[in-house]
Amino acid sequence: MFELVFKALGEPTRLKIIKLLAHRELCVCDLEEILQMSQPRISQHLKVLKHAGLVNDWKEGQRTICSLNQISLNNTINEFLQYIAKPIESIAEMAEEVARIPAVTGETCLKRSCKETI
Amino acid sequence: MFELVFKALGEPTRLKIIKLLAHRELCVCDLEEILQMSQPRISQHLKVLKHAGLVNDWKEGQRTICSLNQISLNNTINEFLQYIAKPIESIAEMAEEVARIPAVTGETCLKRSCKETI
DNA sequence: TAGACACATAATAAAATACTTATATAATTA
DNA sequence: TAATTATATAAGTATTTTATTATGTGTCTA
């Protein structure tokens, strides 16, 4: 989930689209003209942004108008900061990794040298 | 700059490393053991994280201890939110794009149809 | 209703990333 | 001082992303 969003934000064209949509709603055709990029290129980047929940769009006649989902962007970032801050023991998906965290930093290396538990 | 950081965060292994280092300082060898991944793999991901300014490291004997640069992470995220919020006209790198923003959404399409300025 | 238009998607080519295996280096220990 | 250890880096391969070209679909307009 964070991965999808960060991956979407980690690309220069998509960052520009985000910034443009933060300024104002635009149709695909506007973005094409503003960024001087091919229509499929814009279309595909928008798809990635929509998948990440960062951009909303709707039809108006034959045009597709796009807008930035500010709320989703803010929420995701807040949730990420909370994720980083909360105790690692509370993250179910990391249970296996947590079980392998050594008691002290570097203990793993010592163990290997001794070939036994400290 | 945002691109580097988001690209660094947009990968599952690196996200796990970030979360582990948020919990505690760890040496490369610890990460290798905790994540059950090869040493070069860990090393290369750490390089990306260091380049993005998200991880600090120092030598202690033959070990390399890594820590999360919380401040840098928080700063980058705050700066990103400010970047999104501030007027697009104030962003020098986007001057060319800004000059091409149409007066109203969808105007670009109309222009094309008419083959002349509105 | 036949174009023209805005957009999406498929297919493909090119480029960037990620992972593995192999090797190098510096610190540590026997 | 010769192994061993922790880590980095290089080289090669596999995988994923990105961009282009080509084509399809629904909407509007002449």
PDB file of C-alpha atoms (C1' of nucleotides) in Angstrom:
ATOM      1  CA  MET A   1       0.000   0.000   0.000  1.00  0.00           C
ATOM      2  CA  PHE A   2       2.770   2.447   0.991  1.00  0.00           C
ATOM      3  CA  GLU A   3       4.809   0.732  -1.661  1.00  0.00           C
ATOM      4  CA  LEU A   4       2.254   1.532  -4.364  1.00  0.00           C
ATOM      5  CA  VAL A   5       2.033   5.168  -3.367  1.00  0.00           C
ATOM      6  CA  PHE A   6       5.767   5.731  -3.007  1.00  0.00           C
ATOM      7  CA  LYS A   7       6.417   3.957  -6.276  1.00  0.00           C
ATOM      8  CA  ALA A   8       3.869   6.226  -7.918  1.00  0.00           C
ATOM      9  CA  LEU A   9       5.521   9.320  -6.440  1.00  0.00           C
ATOM     10  CA  GLY A  10       9.049   8.170  -7.275  1.00  0.00           C
ATOM     11  CA  GLU A  11       8.929   9.093 -10.940  1.00  0.00           C
ATOM     12  CA  PRO A  12       9.527  12.583 -12.363  1.00  0.00           C
ATOM     13  CA  THR A  13       6.640  12.702 -14.835  1.00  0.00           C
ATOM     14  CA  ARG A  14       4.172  11.535 -12.232  1.00  0.00           C
ATOM     15  CA  LEU A  15       5.488  14.034  -9.705  1.00  0.00           C
ATOM     16  CA  LYS A  16       4.854  16.789 -12.241  1.00  0.00           C
ATOM     17  CA  ILE A  17       1.348  15.528 -12.893  1.00  0.00           C
ATOM     18  CA  ILE A  18       0.685  15.515  -9.153  1.00  0.00           C
ATOM     19  CA  LYS A  19       1.916  19.071  -8.826  1.00  0.00           C
ATOM     20  CA  LEU A  20      -0.150  20.237 -11.810  1.00  0.00           C
ATOM     21  CA  LEU A  21      -3.289  18.598 -10.460  1.00  0.00           C
ATOM     22  CA  ALA A  22      -2.628  20.168  -7.068  1.00  0.00           C
ATOM     23  CA  HIS A  23      -2.953  23.473  -8.884  1.00  0.00           C
ATOM     24  CA  ARG A  24      -6.113  22.643 -10.787  1.00  0.00           C
ATOM     25  CA  GLU A  25      -8.248  19.939 -12.357  1.00  0.00           C
ATOM     26  CA  LEU A  26      -7.073  19.120 -15.858  1.00  0.00           C
ATOM     27  CA  CYS A  27      -8.148  16.787 -18.613  1.00  0.00           C
ATOM     28  CA  VAL A  28      -5.771  14.249 -20.150  1.00  0.00           C
ATOM     29  CA  CYS A  29      -5.458  16.419 -23.206  1.00  0.00           C
ATOM     30  CA  ASP A  30      -4.390  19.433 -21.100  1.00  0.00           C
ATOM     31  CA  LEU A  31      -1.659  17.364 -19.454  1.00  0.00           C
ATOM     32  CA  GLU A  32      -0.527  16.174 -22.841  1.00  0.00           C
ATOM     33  CA  GLU A  33      -0.147  19.768 -24.004  1.00  0.00           C
ATOM     34  CA  ILE A  34       1.358  21.125 -20.779  1.00  0.00           C
ATOM     35  CA  LEU A  35       3.951  18.379 -20.457  1.00  0.00           C
ATOM     36  CA  GLN A  36       4.501  18.015 -24.196  1.00  0.00           C
ATOM     37  CA  MET A  37       4.242  14.276 -23.942  1.00  0.00           C
ATOM     38  CA  SER A  38       2.435  11.648 -25.966  1.00  0.00           C
ATOM     39  CA  GLN A  39      -1.129  10.768 -25.058  1.00  0.00           C
ATOM     40  CA  PRO A  40      -0.455   7.117 -24.171  1.00  0.00           C
ATOM     41  CA  ARG A  41       2.421   8.161 -21.959  1.00  0.00           C
ATOM     42  CA  ILE A  42       0.205  10.527 -19.959  1.00  0.00           C
ATOM     43  CA  SER A  43      -2.585   7.974 -19.904  1.00  0.00           C
ATOM     44  CA  GLN A  44      -0.348   5.243 -18.505  1.00  0.00           C
ATOM     45  CA  HIS A  45       1.132   7.433 -15.795  1.00  0.00           C
ATOM     46  CA  LEU A  46      -2.369   8.483 -14.795  1.00  0.00           C
ATOM     47  CA  LYS A  47      -3.293   4.831 -14.500  1.00  0.00           C
ATOM     48  CA  VAL A  48      -0.479   4.285 -12.001  1.00  0.00           C
ATOM     49  CA  LEU A  49      -1.529   7.349 -10.010  1.00  0.00           C
ATOM     50  CA  LYS A  50      -5.166   6.217  -9.970  1.00  0.00           C
ATOM     51  CA  HIS A  51      -4.151   2.750  -8.817  1.00  0.00           C
ATOM     52  CA  ALA A  52      -2.259   4.340  -5.962  1.00  0.00           C
ATOM     53  CA  GLY A  53      -5.387   6.298  -5.090  1.00  0.00           C
ATOM     54  CA  LEU A  54      -3.677   9.624  -5.669  1.00  0.00           C
ATOM     55  CA  VAL A  55      -5.767  10.794  -8.608  1.00  0.00           C
ATOM     56  CA  ASN A  56      -9.503  10.760  -9.220  1.00  0.00           C
ATOM     57  CA  ASP A  57     -11.088  11.095 -12.620  1.00  0.00           C
ATOM     58  CA  TRP A  58     -14.479  11.322 -14.270  1.00  0.00           C
ATOM     59  CA  LYS A  59     -15.913  11.756 -17.725  1.00  0.00           C
ATOM     60  CA  GLU A  60     -17.269  15.035 -19.024  1.00  0.00           C
ATOM     61  CA  GLY A  61     -18.465  14.368 -22.526  1.00  0.00           C
ATOM     62  CA  GLN A  62     -15.527  12.898 -24.348  1.00  0.00           C
ATOM     63  CA  ARG A  63     -13.017  14.348 -21.938  1.00  0.00           C
ATOM     64  CA  THR A  64     -11.609  12.714 -18.819  1.00  0.00           C
ATOM     65  CA  ILE A  65     -11.051  15.254 -16.083  1.00  0.00           C
ATOM     66  CA  CYS A  66      -8.430  14.416 -13.460  1.00  0.00           C
ATOM     67  CA  SER A  67      -8.028  15.786  -9.978  1.00  0.00           C
ATOM     68  CA  LEU A  68      -5.582  15.218  -7.170  1.00  0.00           C
ATOM     69  CA  ASN A  69      -6.916  13.200  -4.264  1.00  0.00           C
ATOM     70  CA  GLN A  70      -5.376  15.457  -1.624  1.00  0.00           C
ATOM     71  CA  ILE A  71      -7.107  13.626   1.199  1.00  0.00           C
ATOM     72  CA  SER A  72      -5.736  10.273   0.135  1.00  0.00           C
ATOM     73  CA  LEU A  73      -2.260  11.745  -0.249  1.00  0.00           C
ATOM     74  CA  ASN A  74      -2.354  13.314   3.205  1.00  0.00           C
ATOM     75  CA  ASN A  75      -3.837  10.218   4.800  1.00  0.00           C
ATOM     76  CA  THR A  76      -1.272   7.910   3.296  1.00  0.00           C
ATOM     77  CA  ILE A  77       1.591  10.085   4.450  1.00  0.00           C
ATOM     78  CA  ASN A  78       0.167  10.349   7.947  1.00  0.00           C
ATOM     79  CA  GLU A  79      -0.407   6.624   8.103  1.00  0.00           C
ATOM     80  CA  PHE A  80       3.131   6.036   6.958  1.00  0.00           C
ATOM     81  CA  LEU A  81       4.547   8.230   9.708  1.00  0.00           C
ATOM     82  CA  GLN A  82       2.383   6.387  12.222  1.00  0.00           C
ATOM     83  CA  TYR A  83       3.552   3.086  10.810  1.00  0.00           C
ATOM     84  CA  ILE A  84       7.165   4.098  11.260  1.00  0.00           C
ATOM     85  CA  ALA A  85       6.522   5.347  14.786  1.00  0.00           C
ATOM     86  CA  LYS A  86       4.562   2.420  16.182  1.00  0.00           C
ATOM     87  CA  PRO A  87       6.232  -0.543  17.916  1.00  0.00           C
ATOM     88  CA  ILE A  88       7.517  -3.068  15.428  1.00  0.00           C
ATOM     89  CA  GLU A  89       6.090  -5.877  17.576  1.00  0.00           C
ATOM     90  CA  SER A  90       2.598  -4.680  16.663  1.00  0.00           C
ATOM     91  CA  ILE A  91       3.137  -5.284  12.960  1.00  0.00           C
ATOM     92  CA  ALA A  92       1.788  -8.732  12.168  1.00  0.00           C
ATOM     93  CA  GLU A  93       3.418  -8.965   8.737  1.00  0.00           C
ATOM     94  CA  MET A  94       6.829  -8.598  10.334  1.00  0.00           C
ATOM     95  CA  ALA A  95       6.462 -11.204  13.052  1.00  0.00           C
ATOM     96  CA  GLU A  96       9.024 -13.527  11.493  1.00  0.00           C
ATOM     97  CA  GLU A  97      11.595 -10.785  11.145  1.00  0.00           C
ATOM     98  CA  VAL A  98      10.938  -9.496  14.641  1.00  0.00           C
ATOM     99  CA  ALA A  99      11.578 -12.960  16.034  1.00  0.00           C
ATOM    100  CA  ARG A 100      15.050 -12.826  14.531  1.00  0.00           C
ATOM    101  CA  ILE A 101      16.042  -9.407  15.869  1.00  0.00           C
ATOM    102  CA  PRO A 102      19.030  -9.989  18.149  1.00  0.00           C
ATOM    103  CA  ALA A 103      19.061  -8.766  21.737  1.00  0.00           C
ATOM    104  CA  VAL A 104      21.832  -6.289  20.977  1.00  0.00           C
ATOM    105  CA  THR A 105      23.151  -4.780  17.794  1.00  0.00           C
ATOM    106  CA  GLY A 106      25.848  -6.930  16.267  1.00  0.00           C
ATOM    107  CA  GLU A 107      24.981 -10.004  18.292  1.00  0.00           C
ATOM    108  CA  THR A 108      24.338 -11.858  15.057  1.00  0.00           C
ATOM    109  CA  CYS A 109      27.977 -11.526  14.072  1.00  0.00           C
ATOM    110  CA  LEU A 110      29.212 -12.750  17.432  1.00  0.00           C
ATOM    111  CA  LYS A 111      26.920 -15.753  17.273  1.00  0.00           C
ATOM    112  CA  ARG A 112      28.344 -16.695  13.925  1.00  0.00           C
ATOM    113  CA  SER A 113      31.889 -16.506  15.181  1.00  0.00           C
ATOM    114  CA  CYS A 114      31.158 -18.680  18.178  1.00  0.00           C
ATOM    115  CA  LYS A 115      28.870 -21.001  16.222  1.00  0.00           C
ATOM    116  CA  GLU A 116      26.702 -21.085  19.318  1.00  0.00           C
ATOM    117  CA  THR A 117      24.265 -18.934  21.285  1.00  0.00           C
ATOM    118  CA  ILE A 118      25.675 -16.237  23.537  1.00  0.00           C
TER     119      ILE A 118
ATOM    120  CA  MET B   1      15.337  14.874  -4.423  1.00  0.00           C
ATOM    121  CA  PHE B   2      11.738  13.830  -3.612  1.00  0.00           C
ATOM    122  CA  GLU B   3      12.137  11.399  -6.449  1.00  0.00           C
ATOM    123  CA  LEU B   4      15.188   9.774  -4.843  1.00  0.00           C
ATOM    124  CA  VAL B   5      13.464   9.422  -1.489  1.00  0.00           C
ATOM    125  CA  PHE B   6      10.172   8.098  -2.843  1.00  0.00           C
ATOM    126  CA  LYS B   7      11.988   5.709  -5.128  1.00  0.00           C
ATOM    127  CA  ALA B   8      13.934   4.460  -2.117  1.00  0.00           C
ATOM    128  CA  LEU B   9      10.729   3.995  -0.119  1.00  0.00           C
ATOM    129  CA  GLY B  10       8.859   2.346  -2.981  1.00  0.00           C
ATOM    130  CA  GLU B  11      10.430  -1.059  -2.606  1.00  0.00           C
ATOM    131  CA  PRO B  12       9.359  -3.730  -0.095  1.00  0.00           C
ATOM    132  CA  THR B  13      12.785  -4.797   1.139  1.00  0.00           C
ATOM    133  CA  ARG B  14      13.849  -1.218   1.717  1.00  0.00           C
ATOM    134  CA  LEU B  15      10.603  -0.446   3.515  1.00  0.00           C
ATOM    135  CA  LYS B  16      11.322  -3.348   5.858  1.00  0.00           C
ATOM    136  CA  ILE B  17      14.847  -2.120   6.464  1.00  0.00           C
ATOM    137  CA  ILE B  18      13.484   1.328   7.271  1.00  0.00           C
ATOM    138  CA  LYS B  19      11.005  -0.135   9.735  1.00  0.00           C
ATOM    139  CA  LEU B  20      13.670  -2.297  11.377  1.00  0.00           C
ATOM    140  CA  LEU B  21      16.037   0.630  11.741  1.00  0.00           C
ATOM    141  CA  ALA B  22      13.228   2.725  13.182  1.00  0.00           C
ATOM    142  CA  HIS B  23      13.131   0.130  15.933  1.00  0.00           C
ATOM    143  CA  ARG B  24      16.851   0.023  16.592  1.00  0.00           C
ATOM    144  CA  GLU B  25      20.320   0.459  15.136  1.00  0.00           C
ATOM    145  CA  LEU B  26      21.494  -2.698  13.402  1.00  0.00           C
ATOM    146  CA  CYS B  27      24.601  -3.806  11.589  1.00  0.00           C
ATOM    147  CA  VAL B  28      24.489  -5.129   8.029  1.00  0.00           C
ATOM    148  CA  CYS B  29      24.962  -8.615   9.333  1.00  0.00           C
ATOM    149  CA  ASP B  30      21.943  -8.313  11.635  1.00  0.00           C
ATOM    150  CA  LEU B  31      19.782  -7.213   8.716  1.00  0.00           C
ATOM    151  CA  GLU B  32      21.054 -10.114   6.675  1.00  0.00           C
ATOM    152  CA  GLU B  33      19.991 -12.519   9.410  1.00  0.00           C
ATOM    153  CA  ILE B  34      16.685 -10.836  10.233  1.00  0.00           C
ATOM    154  CA  LEU B  35      15.548 -10.575   6.630  1.00  0.00           C
ATOM    155  CA  GLN B  36      17.146 -13.854   5.565  1.00  0.00           C
ATOM    156  CA  MET B  37      18.630 -12.237   2.521  1.00  0.00           C
ATOM    157  CA  SER B  38      22.036 -12.340   0.892  1.00  0.00           C
ATOM    158  CA  GLN B  39      24.672  -9.906   2.066  1.00  0.00           C
ATOM    159  CA  PRO B  40      25.102  -8.086  -1.271  1.00  0.00           C
ATOM    160  CA  ARG B  41      21.368  -7.655  -1.543  1.00  0.00           C
ATOM    161  CA  ILE B  42      21.197  -5.935   1.852  1.00  0.00           C
ATOM    162  CA  SER B  43      24.296  -3.930   1.081  1.00  0.00           C
ATOM    163  CA  GLN B  44      22.909  -2.638  -2.197  1.00  0.00           C
ATOM    164  CA  HIS B  45      19.562  -1.656  -0.717  1.00  0.00           C
ATOM    165  CA  LEU B  46      21.366   0.169   2.072  1.00  0.00           C
ATOM    166  CA  LYS B  47      23.335   2.072  -0.533  1.00  0.00           C
ATOM    167  CA  VAL B  48      20.105   3.315  -2.096  1.00  0.00           C
ATOM    168  CA  LEU B  49      18.744   4.324   1.303  1.00  0.00           C
ATOM    169  CA  LYS B  50      21.968   6.155   2.182  1.00  0.00           C
ATOM    170  CA  HIS B  51      21.935   7.981  -1.137  1.00  0.00           C
ATOM    171  CA  ALA B  52      18.421   9.130  -0.376  1.00  0.00           C
ATOM    172  CA  GLY B  53      19.649  10.385   2.996  1.00  0.00           C
ATOM    173  CA  LEU B  54      17.338   8.062   4.895  1.00  0.00           C
ATOM    174  CA  VAL B  55      19.998   5.949   6.570  1.00  0.00           C
ATOM    175  CA  ASN B  56      23.212   6.859   8.349  1.00  0.00           C
ATOM    176  CA  ASP B  57      26.024   4.458   8.994  1.00  0.00           C
ATOM    177  CA  TRP B  58      29.384   4.259  10.690  1.00  0.00           C
ATOM    178  CA  LYS B  59      32.076   1.716  11.311  1.00  0.00           C
ATOM    179  CA  GLU B  60      32.547  -0.056  14.628  1.00  0.00           C
ATOM    180  CA  GLY B  61      35.466  -2.364  14.185  1.00  0.00           C
ATOM    181  CA  GLN B  62      34.673  -4.481  11.191  1.00  0.00           C
ATOM    182  CA  ARG B  63      30.971  -3.904  11.509  1.00  0.00           C
ATOM    183  CA  THR B  64      28.936  -1.219   9.814  1.00  0.00           C
ATOM    184  CA  ILE B  65      26.179   0.017  12.063  1.00  0.00           C
ATOM    185  CA  CYS B  66      23.135   1.535  10.370  1.00  0.00           C
ATOM    186  CA  SER B  67      20.548   3.868  11.796  1.00  0.00           C
ATOM    187  CA  LEU B  68      17.447   5.523  10.439  1.00  0.00           C
ATOM    188  CA  ASN B  69      17.781   9.235   9.769  1.00  0.00           C
ATOM    189  CA  GLN B  70      14.402  10.087  11.251  1.00  0.00           C
ATOM    190  CA  ILE B  71      15.008  13.800  10.936  1.00  0.00           C
ATOM    191  CA  SER B  72      15.759  13.569   7.253  1.00  0.00           C
ATOM    192  CA  LEU B  73      12.712  11.393   6.696  1.00  0.00           C
ATOM    193  CA  ASN B  74      10.431  13.818   8.528  1.00  0.00           C
ATOM    194  CA  ASN B  75      11.954  16.846   6.839  1.00  0.00           C
ATOM    195  CA  THR B  76      11.604  15.387   3.387  1.00  0.00           C
ATOM    196  CA  ILE B  77       7.986  14.520   3.963  1.00  0.00           C
ATOM    197  CA  ASN B  78       7.220  17.960   5.346  1.00  0.00           C
ATOM    198  CA  GLU B  79       9.010  19.638   2.474  1.00  0.00           C
ATOM    199  CA  PHE B  80       7.067  17.501   0.048  1.00  0.00           C
ATOM    200  CA  LEU B  81       3.745  18.539   1.567  1.00  0.00           C
ATOM    201  CA  GLN B  82       4.848  22.165   1.414  1.00  0.00           C
ATOM    202  CA  TYR B  83       5.928  21.684  -2.181  1.00  0.00           C
ATOM    203  CA  ILE B  84       2.514  20.334  -3.092  1.00  0.00           C
ATOM    204  CA  ALA B  85       0.766  23.156  -1.250  1.00  0.00           C
ATOM    205  CA  LYS B  86       2.688  26.121  -2.576  1.00  0.00           C
ATOM    206  CA  PRO B  87       1.678  28.031  -5.731  1.00  0.00           C
ATOM    207  CA  ILE B  88       2.893  26.313  -8.859  1.00  0.00           C
ATOM    208  CA  GLU B  89       3.995  29.671 -10.236  1.00  0.00           C
ATOM    209  CA  SER B  90       6.701  29.808  -7.581  1.00  0.00           C
ATOM    210  CA  ILE B  91       8.364  26.646  -8.836  1.00  0.00           C
ATOM    211  CA  ALA B  92      11.134  27.708 -11.205  1.00  0.00           C
ATOM    212  CA  GLU B  93      11.690  24.246 -12.682  1.00  0.00           C
ATOM    213  CA  MET B  94       8.096  24.178 -13.862  1.00  0.00           C
ATOM    214  CA  ALA B  95       8.007  27.575 -15.573  1.00  0.00           C
ATOM    215  CA  GLU B  96       7.689  26.081 -19.046  1.00  0.00           C
ATOM    216  CA  GLU B  97       4.838  23.823 -18.037  1.00  0.00           C
ATOM    217  CA  VAL B  98       3.083  26.606 -16.160  1.00  0.00           C
ATOM    218  CA  ALA B  99       3.219  28.779 -19.269  1.00  0.00           C
ATOM    219  CA  ARG B 100       1.241  26.122 -21.087  1.00  0.00           C
ATOM    220  CA  ILE B 101      -1.504  25.685 -18.507  1.00  0.00           C
ATOM    221  CA  PRO B 102      -4.756  26.687 -20.232  1.00  0.00           C
ATOM    222  CA  ALA B 103      -7.037  29.314 -18.740  1.00  0.00           C
ATOM    223  CA  VAL B 104      -9.764  26.759 -18.105  1.00  0.00           C
ATOM    224  CA  THR B 105      -9.777  22.989 -17.880  1.00  0.00           C
ATOM    225  CA  GLY B 106     -10.281  21.426 -21.280  1.00  0.00           C
ATOM    226  CA  GLU B 107      -9.443  24.582 -23.210  1.00  0.00           C
ATOM    227  CA  THR B 108      -6.591  22.715 -24.860  1.00  0.00           C
ATOM    228  CA  CYS B 109      -9.034  20.375 -26.580  1.00  0.00           C
ATOM    229  CA  LEU B 110     -11.202  23.247 -27.807  1.00  0.00           C
ATOM    230  CA  LYS B 111      -8.151  25.022 -29.182  1.00  0.00           C
ATOM    231  CA  ARG B 112      -7.265  21.970 -31.184  1.00  0.00           C
ATOM    232  CA  SER B 113     -10.743  21.675 -32.616  1.00  0.00           C
ATOM    233  CA  CYS B 114     -10.832  25.317 -33.642  1.00  0.00           C
ATOM    234  CA  LYS B 115      -7.214  25.290 -34.775  1.00  0.00           C
ATOM    235  CA  GLU B 116      -6.977  28.795 -33.306  1.00  0.00           C
ATOM    236  CA  THR B 117      -6.837  30.624 -29.979  1.00  0.00           C
ATOM    237  CA  ILE B 118     -10.053  31.098 -28.054  1.00  0.00           C
TER     238      ILE B 118
ATOM    239  C1'  DT C   1     -24.372   8.582 -40.087  1.00  0.00           C
ATOM    240  C1'  DA C   2     -19.514   9.355 -41.421  1.00  0.00           C
ATOM    241  C1'  DG C   3     -15.780  11.588 -39.784  1.00  0.00           C
ATOM    242  C1'  DA C   4     -13.191  13.724 -36.097  1.00  0.00           C
ATOM    243  C1'  DC C   5     -11.883  13.717 -31.372  1.00  0.00           C
ATOM    244  C1'  DA C   6     -10.443  12.280 -26.550  1.00  0.00           C
ATOM    245  C1'  DC C   7      -8.894   8.631 -24.446  1.00  0.00           C
ATOM    246  C1'  DA C   8      -7.631   3.690 -23.328  1.00  0.00           C
ATOM    247  C1'  DT C   9      -5.193  -0.332 -24.161  1.00  0.00           C
ATOM    248  C1'  DA C  10      -2.167  -3.828 -26.517  1.00  0.00           C
ATOM    249  C1'  DA C  11       2.246  -4.939 -28.387  1.00  0.00           C
ATOM    250  C1'  DT C  12       6.784  -4.116 -28.526  1.00  0.00           C
ATOM    251  C1'  DA C  13      11.286  -2.034 -27.759  1.00  0.00           C
ATOM    252  C1'  DA C  14      14.434   0.246 -24.668  1.00  0.00           C
ATOM    253  C1'  DA C  15      16.072   1.353 -20.220  1.00  0.00           C
ATOM    254  C1'  DA C  16      16.361   0.929 -15.365  1.00  0.00           C
ATOM    255  C1'  DT C  17      16.230  -2.121 -11.147  1.00  0.00           C
ATOM    256  C1'  DA C  18      16.906  -6.048  -8.499  1.00  0.00           C
ATOM    257  C1'  DC C  19      19.131 -10.278  -7.458  1.00  0.00           C
ATOM    258  C1'  DT C  20      22.896 -13.659  -7.737  1.00  0.00           C
ATOM    259  C1'  DT C  21      27.549 -15.143  -8.028  1.00  0.00           C
ATOM    260  C1'  DA C  22      32.187 -13.961  -7.773  1.00  0.00           C
ATOM    261  C1'  DT C  23      35.833 -11.146  -6.043  1.00  0.00           C
ATOM    262  C1'  DA C  24      38.126  -7.376  -3.408  1.00  0.00           C
ATOM    263  C1'  DT C  25      39.259  -4.908   0.965  1.00  0.00           C
ATOM    264  C1'  DA C  26      39.891  -3.757   5.579  1.00  0.00           C
ATOM    265  C1'  DA C  27      39.628  -5.177  10.383  1.00  0.00           C
ATOM    266  C1'  DT C  28      40.191  -9.226  13.646  1.00  0.00           C
ATOM    267  C1'  DT C  29      41.793 -13.223  15.509  1.00  0.00           C
ATOM    268  C1'  DA C  30      44.413 -17.547  15.895  1.00  0.00           C
TER     269       DA C  30
ATOM    270  C1'  DT D   1      51.302 -13.314   9.657  1.00  0.00           C
ATOM    271  C1'  DA D   2      47.889 -16.421   7.721  1.00  0.00           C
ATOM    272  C1'  DA D   3      43.025 -17.318   8.248  1.00  0.00           C
ATOM    273  C1'  DT D   4      38.571 -15.524   9.256  1.00  0.00           C
ATOM    274  C1'  DT D   5      35.018 -12.140   9.347  1.00  0.00           C
ATOM    275  C1'  DA D   6      32.124  -8.104   7.872  1.00  0.00           C
ATOM    276  C1'  DT D   7      31.222  -5.558   4.225  1.00  0.00           C
ATOM    277  C1'  DA D   8      31.594  -3.482  -0.420  1.00  0.00           C
ATOM    278  C1'  DT D   9      31.661  -3.729  -5.180  1.00  0.00           C
ATOM    279  C1'  DA D  10      31.795  -5.715  -9.980  1.00  0.00           C
ATOM    280  C1'  DA D  11      29.771  -8.605 -13.467  1.00  0.00           C
ATOM    281  C1'  DG D  12      26.128 -11.004 -15.292  1.00  0.00           C
ATOM    282  C1'  DT D  13      21.298 -12.208 -15.538  1.00  0.00           C
ATOM    283  C1'  DA D  14      16.440 -11.725 -14.645  1.00  0.00           C
ATOM    284  C1'  DT D  15      12.679  -8.829 -13.893  1.00  0.00           C
ATOM    285  C1'  DT D  16      10.213  -4.605 -13.954  1.00  0.00           C
ATOM    286  C1'  DT D  17       9.316  -0.048 -15.740  1.00  0.00           C
ATOM    287  C1'  DT D  18       8.961   3.234 -19.166  1.00  0.00           C
ATOM    288  C1'  DA D  19       8.161   4.921 -23.781  1.00  0.00           C
ATOM    289  C1'  DT D  20       6.671   4.273 -28.537  1.00  0.00           C
ATOM    290  C1'  DT D  21       3.768   2.751 -32.163  1.00  0.00           C
ATOM    291  C1'  DA D  22      -0.432   0.822 -33.474  1.00  0.00           C
ATOM    292  C1'  DT D  23      -5.191  -0.020 -32.731  1.00  0.00           C
ATOM    293  C1'  DG D  24      -9.727   0.022 -30.405  1.00  0.00           C
ATOM    294  C1'  DT D  25     -13.865   2.381 -28.169  1.00  0.00           C
ATOM    295  C1'  DG D  26     -17.139   5.661 -27.002  1.00  0.00           C
ATOM    296  C1'  DT D  27     -18.687  10.601 -27.840  1.00  0.00           C
ATOM    297  C1'  DC D  28     -19.531  14.452 -30.487  1.00  0.00           C
ATOM    298  C1'  DT D  29     -20.394  17.113 -34.694  1.00  0.00           C
ATOM    299  C1'  DA D  30     -20.801  18.208 -39.647  1.00  0.00           C
TER     300       DA D  30
END
